[in-house]
Every structure is written in C-alpha cells, then in structure tokens.
mmCIF file of N, CA, C and O in Angstrom:
data_model
loop_
_atom_site.group_PDB
_atom_site.id
_atom_site.type_symbol
_atom_site.label_atom_id
_atom_site.label_comp_id
_atom_site.label_asym_id
_atom_site.label_seq_id
_atom_site.Cartn_x
_atom_site.Cartn_y
_atom_site.Cartn_z
ATOM 1 N N UNK A 6 106.388 -42.113 3.438
ATOM 2 C CA UNK A 6 106.723 -42.311 2.026
ATOM 3 C C UNK A 6 106.470 -43.768 1.634
ATOM 4 O O UNK A 6 106.809 -44.685 2.365
ATOM 5 N N UNK A 7 105.847 -43.982 0.485
ATOM 6 C CA UNK A 7 105.576 -45.346 0.044
ATOM 7 C C UNK A 7 104.315 -45.948 0.641
ATOM 8 O O UNK A 7 104.011 -47.099 0.407
ATOM 9 N N UNK A 8 103.590 -45.152 1.436
ATOM 10 C CA UNK A 8 102.373 -45.662 2.084
ATOM 11 C C UNK A 8 101.217 -45.817 1.098
ATOM 12 O O UNK A 8 100.201 -46.400 1.427
ATOM 13 N N UNK A 9 101.377 -45.249 -0.088
ATOM 14 C CA UNK A 9 100.317 -45.344 -1.087
ATOM 15 C C UNK A 9 100.278 -46.718 -1.744
ATOM 16 O O UNK A 9 99.359 -47.032 -2.460
ATOM 17 N N UNK A 10 101.314 -47.497 -1.504
ATOM 18 C CA UNK A 10 101.399 -48.813 -2.143
ATOM 19 C C UNK A 10 101.283 -49.909 -1.100
ATOM 20 O O UNK A 10 101.730 -49.765 0.024
ATOM 21 N N UNK A 11 100.646 -51.008 -1.493
ATOM 22 C CA UNK A 11 100.369 -52.106 -0.572
ATOM 23 C C UNK A 11 101.046 -53.379 -1.044
ATOM 24 O O UNK A 11 101.282 -53.562 -2.232
ATOM 25 N N UNK A 12 101.313 -54.256 -0.100
ATOM 26 C CA UNK A 12 101.866 -55.568 -0.420
ATOM 27 C C UNK A 12 100.906 -56.645 0.043
ATOM 28 O O UNK A 12 100.334 -56.571 1.107
ATOM 29 N N UNK A 13 100.810 -57.666 -0.779
ATOM 30 C CA UNK A 13 99.950 -58.804 -0.491
ATOM 31 C C UNK A 13 100.744 -59.818 0.348
ATOM 32 O O UNK A 13 101.945 -59.965 0.159
ATOM 33 N N UNK A 14 100.086 -60.442 1.300
ATOM 34 C CA UNK A 14 100.711 -61.518 2.063
ATOM 35 C C UNK A 14 100.446 -62.807 1.278
ATOM 36 O O UNK A 14 99.291 -63.198 1.094
ATOM 37 N N UNK A 15 101.507 -63.438 0.806
ATOM 38 C CA UNK A 15 101.374 -64.593 -0.084
ATOM 39 C C UNK A 15 100.585 -65.738 0.550
ATOM 40 O O UNK A 15 99.744 -66.353 -0.097
ATOM 41 N N UNK A 16 100.852 -66.033 1.804
ATOM 42 C CA UNK A 16 100.160 -67.129 2.481
ATOM 43 C C UNK A 16 98.667 -66.819 2.633
ATOM 44 O O UNK A 16 97.816 -67.667 2.339
ATOM 45 N N UNK A 17 98.346 -65.591 3.038
ATOM 46 C CA UNK A 17 96.944 -65.183 3.173
ATOM 47 C C UNK A 17 96.249 -65.250 1.813
ATOM 48 O O UNK A 17 95.098 -65.662 1.713
ATOM 49 N N UNK A 18 96.972 -64.839 0.763
ATOM 50 C CA UNK A 18 96.423 -64.886 -0.593
ATOM 51 C C UNK A 18 96.109 -66.328 -0.980
ATOM 52 O O UNK A 18 95.042 -66.624 -1.498
ATOM 53 N N UNK A 19 97.040 -67.236 -0.707
ATOM 54 C CA UNK A 19 96.841 -68.631 -1.088
ATOM 55 C C UNK A 19 95.673 -69.267 -0.339
ATOM 56 O O UNK A 19 94.919 -70.050 -0.911
ATOM 57 N N UNK A 20 95.500 -68.913 0.931
ATOM 58 C CA UNK A 20 94.337 -69.403 1.694
ATOM 59 C C UNK A 20 93.045 -68.891 1.078
ATOM 60 O O UNK A 20 92.085 -69.640 0.892
ATOM 61 N N UNK A 21 93.013 -67.585 0.757
ATOM 62 C CA UNK A 21 91.807 -66.981 0.169
ATOM 63 C C UNK A 21 91.512 -67.584 -1.203
ATOM 64 O O UNK A 21 90.357 -67.842 -1.539
ATOM 65 N N UNK A 22 92.556 -67.839 -1.961
ATOM 66 C CA UNK A 22 92.407 -68.441 -3.288
ATOM 67 C C UNK A 22 91.801 -69.839 -3.160
ATOM 68 O O UNK A 22 90.883 -70.199 -3.888
ATOM 69 N N UNK A 23 92.301 -70.611 -2.190
ATOM 70 C CA UNK A 23 91.768 -71.952 -1.939
ATOM 71 C C UNK A 23 90.325 -71.927 -1.497
ATOM 72 O O UNK A 23 89.494 -72.707 -1.978
ATOM 73 N N UNK A 24 89.991 -70.997 -0.599
ATOM 74 C CA UNK A 24 88.601 -70.864 -0.133
ATOM 75 C C UNK A 24 87.675 -70.492 -1.278
ATOM 76 O O UNK A 24 86.529 -70.932 -1.323
ATOM 77 N N UNK A 25 88.183 -69.674 -2.207
ATOM 78 C CA UNK A 25 87.367 -69.249 -3.352
ATOM 79 C C UNK A 25 87.256 -70.350 -4.405
ATOM 80 O O UNK A 25 86.441 -70.261 -5.317
ATOM 81 N N UNK A 26 88.080 -71.386 -4.279
ATOM 82 C CA UNK A 26 88.050 -72.493 -5.228
ATOM 83 C C UNK A 26 88.566 -72.101 -6.608
ATOM 84 O O UNK A 26 88.118 -72.631 -7.622
ATOM 85 N N UNK A 27 89.515 -71.174 -6.627
ATOM 86 C CA UNK A 27 90.069 -70.686 -7.890
ATOM 87 C C UNK A 27 91.556 -70.999 -7.999
ATOM 88 O O UNK A 27 92.239 -71.135 -6.985
ATOM 89 N N UNK A 28 92.034 -71.087 -9.224
ATOM 90 C CA UNK A 28 93.475 -71.113 -9.448
ATOM 91 C C UNK A 28 93.898 -69.660 -9.658
ATOM 92 O O UNK A 28 93.052 -68.784 -9.903
ATOM 93 N N UNK A 29 95.186 -69.410 -9.591
ATOM 94 C CA UNK A 29 95.682 -68.059 -9.813
ATOM 95 C C UNK A 29 95.321 -67.589 -11.232
ATOM 96 O O UNK A 29 94.941 -66.435 -11.442
ATOM 97 N N UNK A 30 95.402 -68.505 -12.193
ATOM 98 C CA UNK A 30 95.062 -68.162 -13.581
ATOM 99 C C UNK A 30 93.584 -67.806 -13.709
ATOM 100 O O UNK A 30 93.222 -66.856 -14.415
ATOM 101 N N UNK A 31 92.728 -68.553 -13.017
ATOM 102 C CA UNK A 31 91.279 -68.268 -13.060
ATOM 103 C C UNK A 31 90.965 -66.913 -12.425
ATOM 104 O O UNK A 31 90.136 -66.163 -12.931
ATOM 105 N N UNK A 32 91.642 -66.620 -11.317
ATOM 106 C CA UNK A 32 91.438 -65.331 -10.667
ATOM 107 C C UNK A 32 91.878 -64.196 -11.594
ATOM 108 O O UNK A 32 91.165 -63.207 -11.746
ATOM 109 N N UNK A 33 93.037 -64.352 -12.215
ATOM 110 C CA UNK A 33 93.540 -63.317 -13.127
ATOM 111 C C UNK A 33 92.521 -63.037 -14.227
ATOM 112 O O UNK A 33 92.226 -61.876 -14.538
ATOM 113 N N UNK A 34 91.972 -64.092 -14.789
ATOM 114 C CA UNK A 34 90.970 -63.940 -15.844
ATOM 115 C C UNK A 34 89.715 -63.243 -15.303
ATOM 116 O O UNK A 34 89.172 -62.335 -15.930
ATOM 117 N N UNK A 35 89.286 -63.660 -14.119
ATOM 118 C CA UNK A 35 88.076 -63.110 -13.501
ATOM 119 C C UNK A 35 88.186 -61.603 -13.253
ATOM 120 O O UNK A 35 87.209 -60.871 -13.416
ATOM 121 N N UNK A 36 89.363 -61.151 -12.856
ATOM 122 C CA UNK A 36 89.541 -59.727 -12.529
ATOM 123 C C UNK A 36 90.201 -58.945 -13.664
ATOM 124 O O UNK A 36 90.591 -57.794 -13.476
ATOM 125 N N UNK A 37 90.306 -59.574 -14.828
ATOM 126 C CA UNK A 37 90.856 -58.915 -16.017
ATOM 127 C C UNK A 37 92.260 -58.362 -15.791
ATOM 128 O O UNK A 37 92.538 -57.192 -16.039
ATOM 129 N N UNK A 38 93.118 -59.233 -15.295
ATOM 130 C CA UNK A 38 94.511 -58.886 -15.055
ATOM 131 C C UNK A 38 95.358 -59.982 -15.697
ATOM 132 O O UNK A 38 94.943 -61.134 -15.725
ATOM 133 N N UNK A 39 96.516 -59.623 -16.199
ATOM 134 C CA UNK A 39 97.359 -60.660 -16.790
ATOM 135 C C UNK A 39 97.873 -61.587 -15.688
ATOM 136 O O UNK A 39 98.062 -61.167 -14.538
ATOM 137 N N UNK A 40 98.064 -62.849 -16.047
ATOM 138 C CA UNK A 40 98.585 -63.821 -15.071
ATOM 139 C C UNK A 40 99.938 -63.380 -14.557
ATOM 140 O O UNK A 40 100.250 -63.522 -13.374
ATOM 141 N N UNK A 41 100.758 -62.847 -15.458
ATOM 142 C CA UNK A 41 102.102 -62.401 -15.075
ATOM 143 C C UNK A 41 102.068 -61.269 -14.072
ATOM 144 O O UNK A 41 102.829 -61.266 -13.105
ATOM 145 N N UNK A 42 101.178 -60.314 -14.292
ATOM 146 C CA UNK A 42 101.066 -59.177 -13.377
ATOM 147 C C UNK A 42 100.578 -59.635 -12.009
ATOM 148 O O UNK A 42 101.121 -59.226 -10.974
ATOM 149 N N UNK A 43 99.574 -60.502 -11.984
ATOM 150 C CA UNK A 43 99.065 -61.020 -10.715
ATOM 151 C C UNK A 43 100.158 -61.783 -9.980
ATOM 152 O O UNK A 43 100.370 -61.598 -8.783
ATOM 153 N N UNK A 44 100.876 -62.609 -10.697
ATOM 154 C CA UNK A 44 101.954 -63.396 -10.109
ATOM 155 C C UNK A 44 103.029 -62.499 -9.496
ATOM 156 O O UNK A 44 103.521 -62.758 -8.393
ATOM 157 N N UNK A 45 103.377 -61.434 -10.189
ATOM 158 C CA UNK A 45 104.387 -60.495 -9.698
ATOM 159 C C UNK A 45 103.942 -59.865 -8.381
ATOM 160 O O UNK A 45 104.723 -59.750 -7.436
ATOM 161 N N UNK A 46 102.668 -59.487 -8.314
ATOM 162 C CA UNK A 46 102.120 -58.874 -7.091
ATOM 163 C C UNK A 46 102.091 -59.895 -5.950
ATOM 164 O O UNK A 46 102.493 -59.602 -4.825
ATOM 165 N N UNK A 47 101.653 -61.105 -6.243
ATOM 166 C CA UNK A 47 101.591 -62.162 -5.225
ATOM 167 C C UNK A 47 102.990 -62.487 -4.691
ATOM 168 O O UNK A 47 103.161 -62.811 -3.523
ATOM 169 N N UNK A 48 103.987 -62.348 -5.547
ATOM 170 C CA UNK A 48 105.364 -62.668 -5.158
ATOM 171 C C UNK A 48 106.122 -61.488 -4.552
ATOM 172 O O UNK A 48 107.343 -61.520 -4.483
ATOM 173 N N UNK A 49 105.388 -60.460 -4.116
ATOM 174 C CA UNK A 49 106.019 -59.425 -3.310
ATOM 175 C C UNK A 49 106.112 -58.023 -3.874
ATOM 176 O O UNK A 49 106.544 -57.116 -3.174
ATOM 177 N N UNK A 50 105.723 -57.817 -5.126
ATOM 178 C CA UNK A 50 105.765 -56.461 -5.669
ATOM 179 C C UNK A 50 104.606 -55.673 -5.079
ATOM 180 O O UNK A 50 103.488 -56.162 -4.996
ATOM 181 N N UNK A 51 104.873 -54.445 -4.654
ATOM 182 C CA UNK A 51 103.799 -53.624 -4.096
ATOM 183 C C UNK A 51 102.883 -53.166 -5.228
ATOM 184 O O UNK A 51 103.272 -53.110 -6.388
ATOM 185 N N UNK A 52 101.651 -52.863 -4.865
ATOM 186 C CA UNK A 52 100.670 -52.438 -5.864
ATOM 187 C C UNK A 52 99.819 -51.313 -5.305
ATOM 188 O O UNK A 52 99.794 -51.064 -4.108
ATOM 189 N N UNK A 53 99.105 -50.655 -6.192
ATOM 190 C CA UNK A 53 98.212 -49.572 -5.792
ATOM 191 C C UNK A 53 96.999 -50.148 -5.060
ATOM 192 O O UNK A 53 96.592 -51.281 -5.322
ATOM 193 N N UNK A 54 96.427 -49.352 -4.157
ATOM 194 C CA UNK A 54 95.245 -49.827 -3.431
ATOM 195 C C UNK A 54 94.128 -50.325 -4.349
ATOM 196 O O UNK A 54 93.517 -51.346 -4.063
ATOM 197 N N UNK A 55 93.882 -49.640 -5.481
ATOM 198 C CA UNK A 55 92.791 -50.066 -6.364
ATOM 199 C C UNK A 55 93.039 -51.478 -6.900
ATOM 200 O O UNK A 55 92.102 -52.243 -7.088
ATOM 201 N N UNK A 56 94.308 -51.820 -7.113
ATOM 202 C CA UNK A 56 94.646 -53.169 -7.591
ATOM 203 C C UNK A 56 94.394 -54.189 -6.483
ATOM 204 O O UNK A 56 93.840 -55.261 -6.733
ATOM 205 N N UNK A 57 94.771 -53.839 -5.259
ATOM 206 C CA UNK A 57 94.549 -54.731 -4.122
ATOM 207 C C UNK A 57 93.053 -54.956 -3.911
ATOM 208 O O UNK A 57 92.625 -56.086 -3.654
ATOM 209 N N UNK A 58 92.252 -53.903 -4.058
ATOM 210 C CA UNK A 58 90.796 -54.041 -3.911
ATOM 211 C C UNK A 58 90.222 -54.938 -4.997
ATOM 212 O O UNK A 58 89.327 -55.732 -4.748
ATOM 213 N N UNK A 59 90.758 -54.830 -6.210
ATOM 214 C CA UNK A 59 90.307 -55.662 -7.331
ATOM 215 C C UNK A 59 90.588 -57.144 -7.039
ATOM 216 O O UNK A 59 89.739 -58.001 -7.255
ATOM 217 N N UNK A 60 91.771 -57.433 -6.511
ATOM 218 C CA UNK A 60 92.153 -58.808 -6.175
ATOM 219 C C UNK A 60 91.251 -59.339 -5.057
ATOM 220 O O UNK A 60 90.717 -60.442 -5.144
ATOM 221 N N UNK A 61 91.080 -58.534 -4.006
ATOM 222 C CA UNK A 61 90.235 -58.944 -2.875
ATOM 223 C C UNK A 61 88.801 -59.190 -3.327
ATOM 224 O O UNK A 61 88.178 -60.179 -2.934
ATOM 225 N N UNK A 62 88.294 -58.307 -4.171
ATOM 226 C CA UNK A 62 86.929 -58.443 -4.678
ATOM 227 C C UNK A 62 86.773 -59.746 -5.470
ATOM 228 O O UNK A 62 85.794 -60.455 -5.318
ATOM 229 N N UNK A 63 87.768 -60.056 -6.290
ATOM 230 C CA UNK A 63 87.742 -61.288 -7.075
ATOM 231 C C UNK A 63 87.745 -62.539 -6.210
ATOM 232 O O UNK A 63 87.206 -63.578 -6.586
ATOM 233 N N UNK A 64 88.347 -62.419 -5.030
ATOM 234 C CA UNK A 64 88.414 -63.546 -4.098
ATOM 235 C C UNK A 64 87.239 -63.565 -3.118
ATOM 236 O O UNK A 64 87.077 -64.517 -2.355
ATOM 237 N N UNK A 65 86.454 -62.491 -3.111
ATOM 238 C CA UNK A 65 85.325 -62.408 -2.188
ATOM 239 C C UNK A 65 85.738 -62.205 -0.748
ATOM 240 O O UNK A 65 85.071 -62.679 0.173
ATOM 241 N N UNK A 66 86.862 -61.509 -0.543
ATOM 242 C CA UNK A 66 87.340 -61.242 0.818
ATOM 243 C C UNK A 66 87.546 -59.745 1.006
ATOM 244 O O UNK A 66 87.617 -58.991 0.045
ATOM 245 N N UNK A 67 87.658 -59.338 2.256
ATOM 246 C CA UNK A 67 87.984 -57.950 2.563
ATOM 247 C C UNK A 67 89.472 -57.742 2.286
ATOM 248 O O UNK A 67 90.285 -58.638 2.538
ATOM 249 N N UNK A 68 89.812 -56.583 1.788
ATOM 250 C CA UNK A 68 91.207 -56.304 1.438
ATOM 251 C C UNK A 68 92.150 -56.498 2.633
ATOM 252 O O UNK A 68 93.288 -56.928 2.467
ATOM 253 N N UNK A 69 91.661 -56.252 3.846
ATOM 254 C CA UNK A 69 92.512 -56.399 5.030
ATOM 255 C C UNK A 69 92.952 -57.850 5.247
ATOM 256 O O UNK A 69 93.947 -58.097 5.905
ATOM 257 N N UNK A 70 92.193 -58.799 4.669
ATOM 258 C CA UNK A 70 92.556 -60.217 4.804
ATOM 259 C C UNK A 70 93.760 -60.593 3.955
ATOM 260 O O UNK A 70 94.296 -61.696 4.092
ATOM 261 N N UNK A 71 94.151 -59.713 3.053
ATOM 262 C CA UNK A 71 95.261 -60.022 2.143
ATOM 263 C C UNK A 71 96.529 -59.230 2.419
ATOM 264 O O UNK A 71 97.582 -59.557 1.883
ATOM 265 N N UNK A 72 96.414 -58.194 3.232
ATOM 266 C CA UNK A 72 97.553 -57.299 3.440
ATOM 267 C C UNK A 72 98.678 -57.937 4.218
ATOM 268 O O UNK A 72 98.461 -58.714 5.150
ATOM 269 N N UNK A 73 99.884 -57.551 3.849
ATOM 270 C CA UNK A 73 101.090 -57.935 4.587
ATOM 271 C C UNK A 73 100.993 -57.244 5.944
ATOM 272 O O UNK A 73 100.600 -56.090 6.032
ATOM 273 N N UNK A 74 101.325 -57.961 7.003
ATOM 274 C CA UNK A 74 101.250 -57.365 8.361
ATOM 275 C C UNK A 74 102.323 -56.318 8.575
ATOM 276 O O UNK A 74 103.385 -56.379 8.043
#
C-alpha cells in the first residue's frame, strides 16, 4: 500500500540541482510546476511517479538518483 507514490531525497535533489546549475525556482519554471508544489515535494511530500520523472528529466538525471532510499 502506498507504493504508487515516491519520495524525493532532499540531499540527492540538492546535489542534482547544483550539478544542473539551476535554482529551485528555475527548475520549477523549466518543468512547468509551481515553485510551491516543487518545494513541498522536495521537503518530503510523496508524489506520483510521473511527477518524479518530470523533476528528474528537468535535472538531466535518472529518477533513481533522486529517490529516497
């Protein structure tokens, strides 16, 4: 139960964001997501796989690089 939803690892996200040379606001704009929604997900709210793929794609990383262990 609940396996359909994924959580982002905040530290992994911040490393990927730095490697991509983006701010969180720039990433949100790039992937057409509100800054507030992205922030909520980064701060621990689970999200649907399609949302996680969208974030990973915007950062140029594989989704597995962002998942909570």
